[in-house]
């Protein structure tokens, strides 16, 4: 409504309606700004939460499990595709190496039957005396030889292997308490039941004939047979050396070996006596 100020100057004039319109527009605009700002703020908050959740998901345990699972086949990948794992006994262990044929070579292994036989078999049981390097060497100088053919010093009877020395053994045929030519040797065998090989190296002298009878624990086990003495050039005192072998069964324990001499009155000379187990025929 419009007023006429010409004829009523003293009346109160109302505010023009245009000012109210501006005020209303201002309030509407301010409200829209606030609403839009609130929506933008909420969107920013939601985006930050989404990023935080994604980062947390990447750093969680399931990702590590996946990485470990990928590492597991790496060791198996080292094996050739055309090779098989085979039995556990052939798989590689510390200290082993693989040959060009694919076989495992190790310092650590289980003994097979042959190895067990060799391990439990005591091959060299004893040896008294030495093998001479020359036929001119004195065959019995490591025994109780004192430099005279007609002298036989004291000796040990029985000779105990591992306790007595070669110098305690007579250099030629000795006698027992009854005057019989005999040498006794006591020894201990710790291996399994086997067949032992007794080797006797000795000289029958330059004349006559002689033989050796062998007993194990008073049981006769064999003889050397009769050997003839003869003058032999190129040897010590022109005496020949002969070697005789006698096989005998042997079990674990302490034993006494007796070698009795049968001759025509002339003493015989010792070279060496050895006893060995036959590991090839060890049960």
PDB file of N, CA and C in Angstrom, residues 126 128 155-161 164 169-170 174-177 181-187 215 218 255-260 270 273:
ATOM      1  N   UNK A 126      96.446-110.854  17.221  1.00  0.00           N
ATOM      2  CA  UNK A 126      97.761-110.552  17.791  1.00  0.00           C
ATOM      3  C   UNK A 126      98.833-110.902  16.773  1.00  0.00           C
ATOM      4  N   UNK A 128     103.234-111.589  17.101  1.00  0.00           N
ATOM      5  CA  UNK A 128     104.462-111.620  17.889  1.00  0.00           C
ATOM      6  C   UNK A 128     105.628-111.750  16.924  1.00  0.00           C
ATOM      7  N   UNK A 155     112.479-116.744  29.540  1.00  0.00           N
ATOM      8  CA  UNK A 155     111.333-116.300  28.751  1.00  0.00           C
ATOM      9  C   UNK A 155     110.073-116.382  29.608  1.00  0.00           C
ATOM     10  N   UNK A 156     109.004-115.816  29.112  1.00  0.00           N
ATOM     11  CA  UNK A 156     107.726-115.794  29.821  1.00  0.00           C
ATOM     12  C   UNK A 156     106.859-116.947  29.330  1.00  0.00           C
ATOM     13  N   UNK A 157     106.294-117.694  30.280  1.00  0.00           N
ATOM     14  CA  UNK A 157     105.422-118.815  29.939  1.00  0.00           C
ATOM     15  C   UNK A 157     104.229-118.848  30.911  1.00  0.00           C
ATOM     16  N   UNK A 158     102.999-118.610  30.411  1.00  0.00           N
ATOM     17  CA  UNK A 158     102.669-118.345  29.006  1.00  0.00           C
ATOM     18  C   UNK A 158     102.929-116.879  28.643  1.00  0.00           C
ATOM     19  N   UNK A 159     103.127-116.641  27.373  1.00  0.00           N
ATOM     20  CA  UNK A 159     103.267-115.279  26.860  1.00  0.00           C
ATOM     21  C   UNK A 159     101.862-114.679  26.795  1.00  0.00           C
ATOM     22  N   UNK A 160     101.654-113.538  27.452  1.00  0.00           N
ATOM     23  CA  UNK A 160     100.325-112.910  27.523  1.00  0.00           C
ATOM     24  C   UNK A 160     100.302-111.721  26.569  1.00  0.00           C
ATOM     25  N   UNK A 161      99.428-111.811  25.566  1.00  0.00           N
ATOM     26  CA  UNK A 161      99.306-110.749  24.564  1.00  0.00           C
ATOM     27  C   UNK A 161      98.752-109.487  25.224  1.00  0.00           C
ATOM     28  N   UNK A 164     102.911-108.737  27.788  1.00  0.00           N
ATOM     29  CA  UNK A 164     104.330-109.007  27.578  1.00  0.00           C
ATOM     30  C   UNK A 164     104.811-108.412  26.261  1.00  0.00           C
ATOM     31  N   UNK A 169     109.617-113.275  24.568  1.00  0.00           N
ATOM     32  CA  UNK A 169     109.336-114.517  23.859  1.00  0.00           C
ATOM     33  C   UNK A 169     110.654-115.198  23.479  1.00  0.00           C
ATOM     34  N   UNK A 170     110.777-116.531  23.563  1.00  0.00           N
ATOM     35  CA  UNK A 170     112.043-117.209  23.242  1.00  0.00           C
ATOM     36  C   UNK A 170     112.356-117.137  21.747  1.00  0.00           C
ATOM     37  N   UNK A 174     111.461-123.567  22.900  1.00  0.00           N
ATOM     38  CA  UNK A 174     111.642-123.670  24.346  1.00  0.00           C
ATOM     39  C   UNK A 174     110.934-124.921  24.850  1.00  0.00           C
ATOM     40  N   UNK A 175     110.966-125.116  26.156  1.00  0.00           N
ATOM     41  CA  UNK A 175     110.368-126.304  26.751  1.00  0.00           C
ATOM     42  C   UNK A 175     109.430-125.910  27.881  1.00  0.00           C
ATOM     43  N   UNK A 176     108.418-126.760  28.099  1.00  0.00           N
ATOM     44  CA  UNK A 176     107.537-126.525  29.240  1.00  0.00           C
ATOM     45  C   UNK A 176     108.169-127.110  30.489  1.00  0.00           C
ATOM     46  N   UNK A 177     107.430-127.134  31.604  1.00  0.00           N
ATOM     47  CA  UNK A 177     107.984-127.606  32.877  1.00  0.00           C
ATOM     48  C   UNK A 177     108.326-129.086  32.838  1.00  0.00           C
ATOM     49  N   UNK A 181     109.094-129.633  24.259  1.00  0.00           N
ATOM     50  CA  UNK A 181     109.233-128.399  23.474  1.00  0.00           C
ATOM     51  C   UNK A 181     107.845-127.778  23.197  1.00  0.00           C
ATOM     52  N   UNK A 182     107.582-126.673  23.822  1.00  0.00           N
ATOM     53  CA  UNK A 182     106.251-126.081  23.708  1.00  0.00           C
ATOM     54  C   UNK A 182     106.314-124.584  24.002  1.00  0.00           C
ATOM     55  N   UNK A 183     105.515-123.833  23.258  1.00  0.00           N
ATOM     56  CA  UNK A 183     105.340-122.400  23.519  1.00  0.00           C
ATOM     57  C   UNK A 183     103.846-122.135  23.708  1.00  0.00           C
ATOM     58  N   UNK A 184     103.519-121.419  24.779  1.00  0.00           N
ATOM     59  CA  UNK A 184     102.113-121.125  25.080  1.00  0.00           C
ATOM     60  C   UNK A 184     101.866-119.618  25.004  1.00  0.00           C
ATOM     61  N   UNK A 185     100.758-119.274  24.376  1.00  0.00           N
ATOM     62  CA  UNK A 185     100.385-117.868  24.187  1.00  0.00           C
ATOM     63  C   UNK A 185      98.955-117.685  24.672  1.00  0.00           C
ATOM     64  N   UNK A 186      98.766-116.743  25.569  1.00  0.00           N
ATOM     65  CA  UNK A 186      97.422-116.465  26.097  1.00  0.00           C
ATOM     66  C   UNK A 186      96.938-115.128  25.522  1.00  0.00           C
ATOM     67  N   UNK A 187      95.704-115.117  25.035  1.00  0.00           N
ATOM     68  CA  UNK A 187      95.153-113.912  24.407  1.00  0.00           C
ATOM     69  C   UNK A 187      93.654-113.851  24.658  1.00  0.00           C
ATOM     70  N   UNK A 215      97.496-126.414  19.374  1.00  0.00           N
ATOM     71  CA  UNK A 215      96.341-126.697  20.232  1.00  0.00           C
ATOM     72  C   UNK A 215      95.718-125.371  20.670  1.00  0.00           C
ATOM     73  N   UNK A 218      93.723-126.603  24.713  1.00  0.00           N
ATOM     74  CA  UNK A 218      93.993-128.039  24.859  1.00  0.00           C
ATOM     75  C   UNK A 218      93.289-128.899  23.812  1.00  0.00           C
ATOM     76  N   UNK A 255      91.700-117.223  25.609  1.00  0.00           N
ATOM     77  CA  UNK A 255      92.127-118.510  25.054  1.00  0.00           C
ATOM     78  C   UNK A 255      93.626-118.697  25.288  1.00  0.00           C
ATOM     79  N   UNK A 256      94.035-119.978  25.245  1.00  0.00           N
ATOM     80  CA  UNK A 256      95.452-120.316  25.330  1.00  0.00           C
ATOM     81  C   UNK A 256      95.825-121.130  24.106  1.00  0.00           C
ATOM     82  N   UNK A 257      96.797-120.617  23.366  1.00  0.00           N
ATOM     83  CA  UNK A 257      97.295-121.285  22.166  1.00  0.00           C
ATOM     84  C   UNK A 257      98.621-121.963  22.514  1.00  0.00           C
ATOM     85  N   UNK A 258      98.715-123.248  22.229  1.00  0.00           N
ATOM     86  CA  UNK A 258      99.940-124.000  22.513  1.00  0.00           C
ATOM     87  C   UNK A 258     100.520-124.518  21.207  1.00  0.00           C
ATOM     88  N   UNK A 259     101.819-124.240  20.987  1.00  0.00           N
ATOM     89  CA  UNK A 259     102.524-124.715  19.792  1.00  0.00           C
ATOM     90  C   UNK A 259     103.619-125.675  20.265  1.00  0.00           C
ATOM     91  N   UNK A 260     103.433-126.926  19.976  1.00  0.00           N
ATOM     92  CA  UNK A 260     104.399-127.955  20.384  1.00  0.00           C
ATOM     93  C   UNK A 260     105.289-128.326  19.202  1.00  0.00           C
ATOM     94  N   UNK A 270     112.287-119.185  15.610  1.00  0.00           N
ATOM     95  CA  UNK A 270     111.047-118.443  15.371  1.00  0.00           C
ATOM     96  C   UNK A 270     111.319-117.199  14.536  1.00  0.00           C
ATOM     97  N   UNK A 273     104.744-115.003  14.715  1.00  0.00           N
ATOM     98  CA  UNK A 273     103.492-115.747  14.891  1.00  0.00           C
ATOM     99  C   UNK A 273     102.362-114.727  14.875  1.00  0.00           C
TER     100      UNK A 273
END
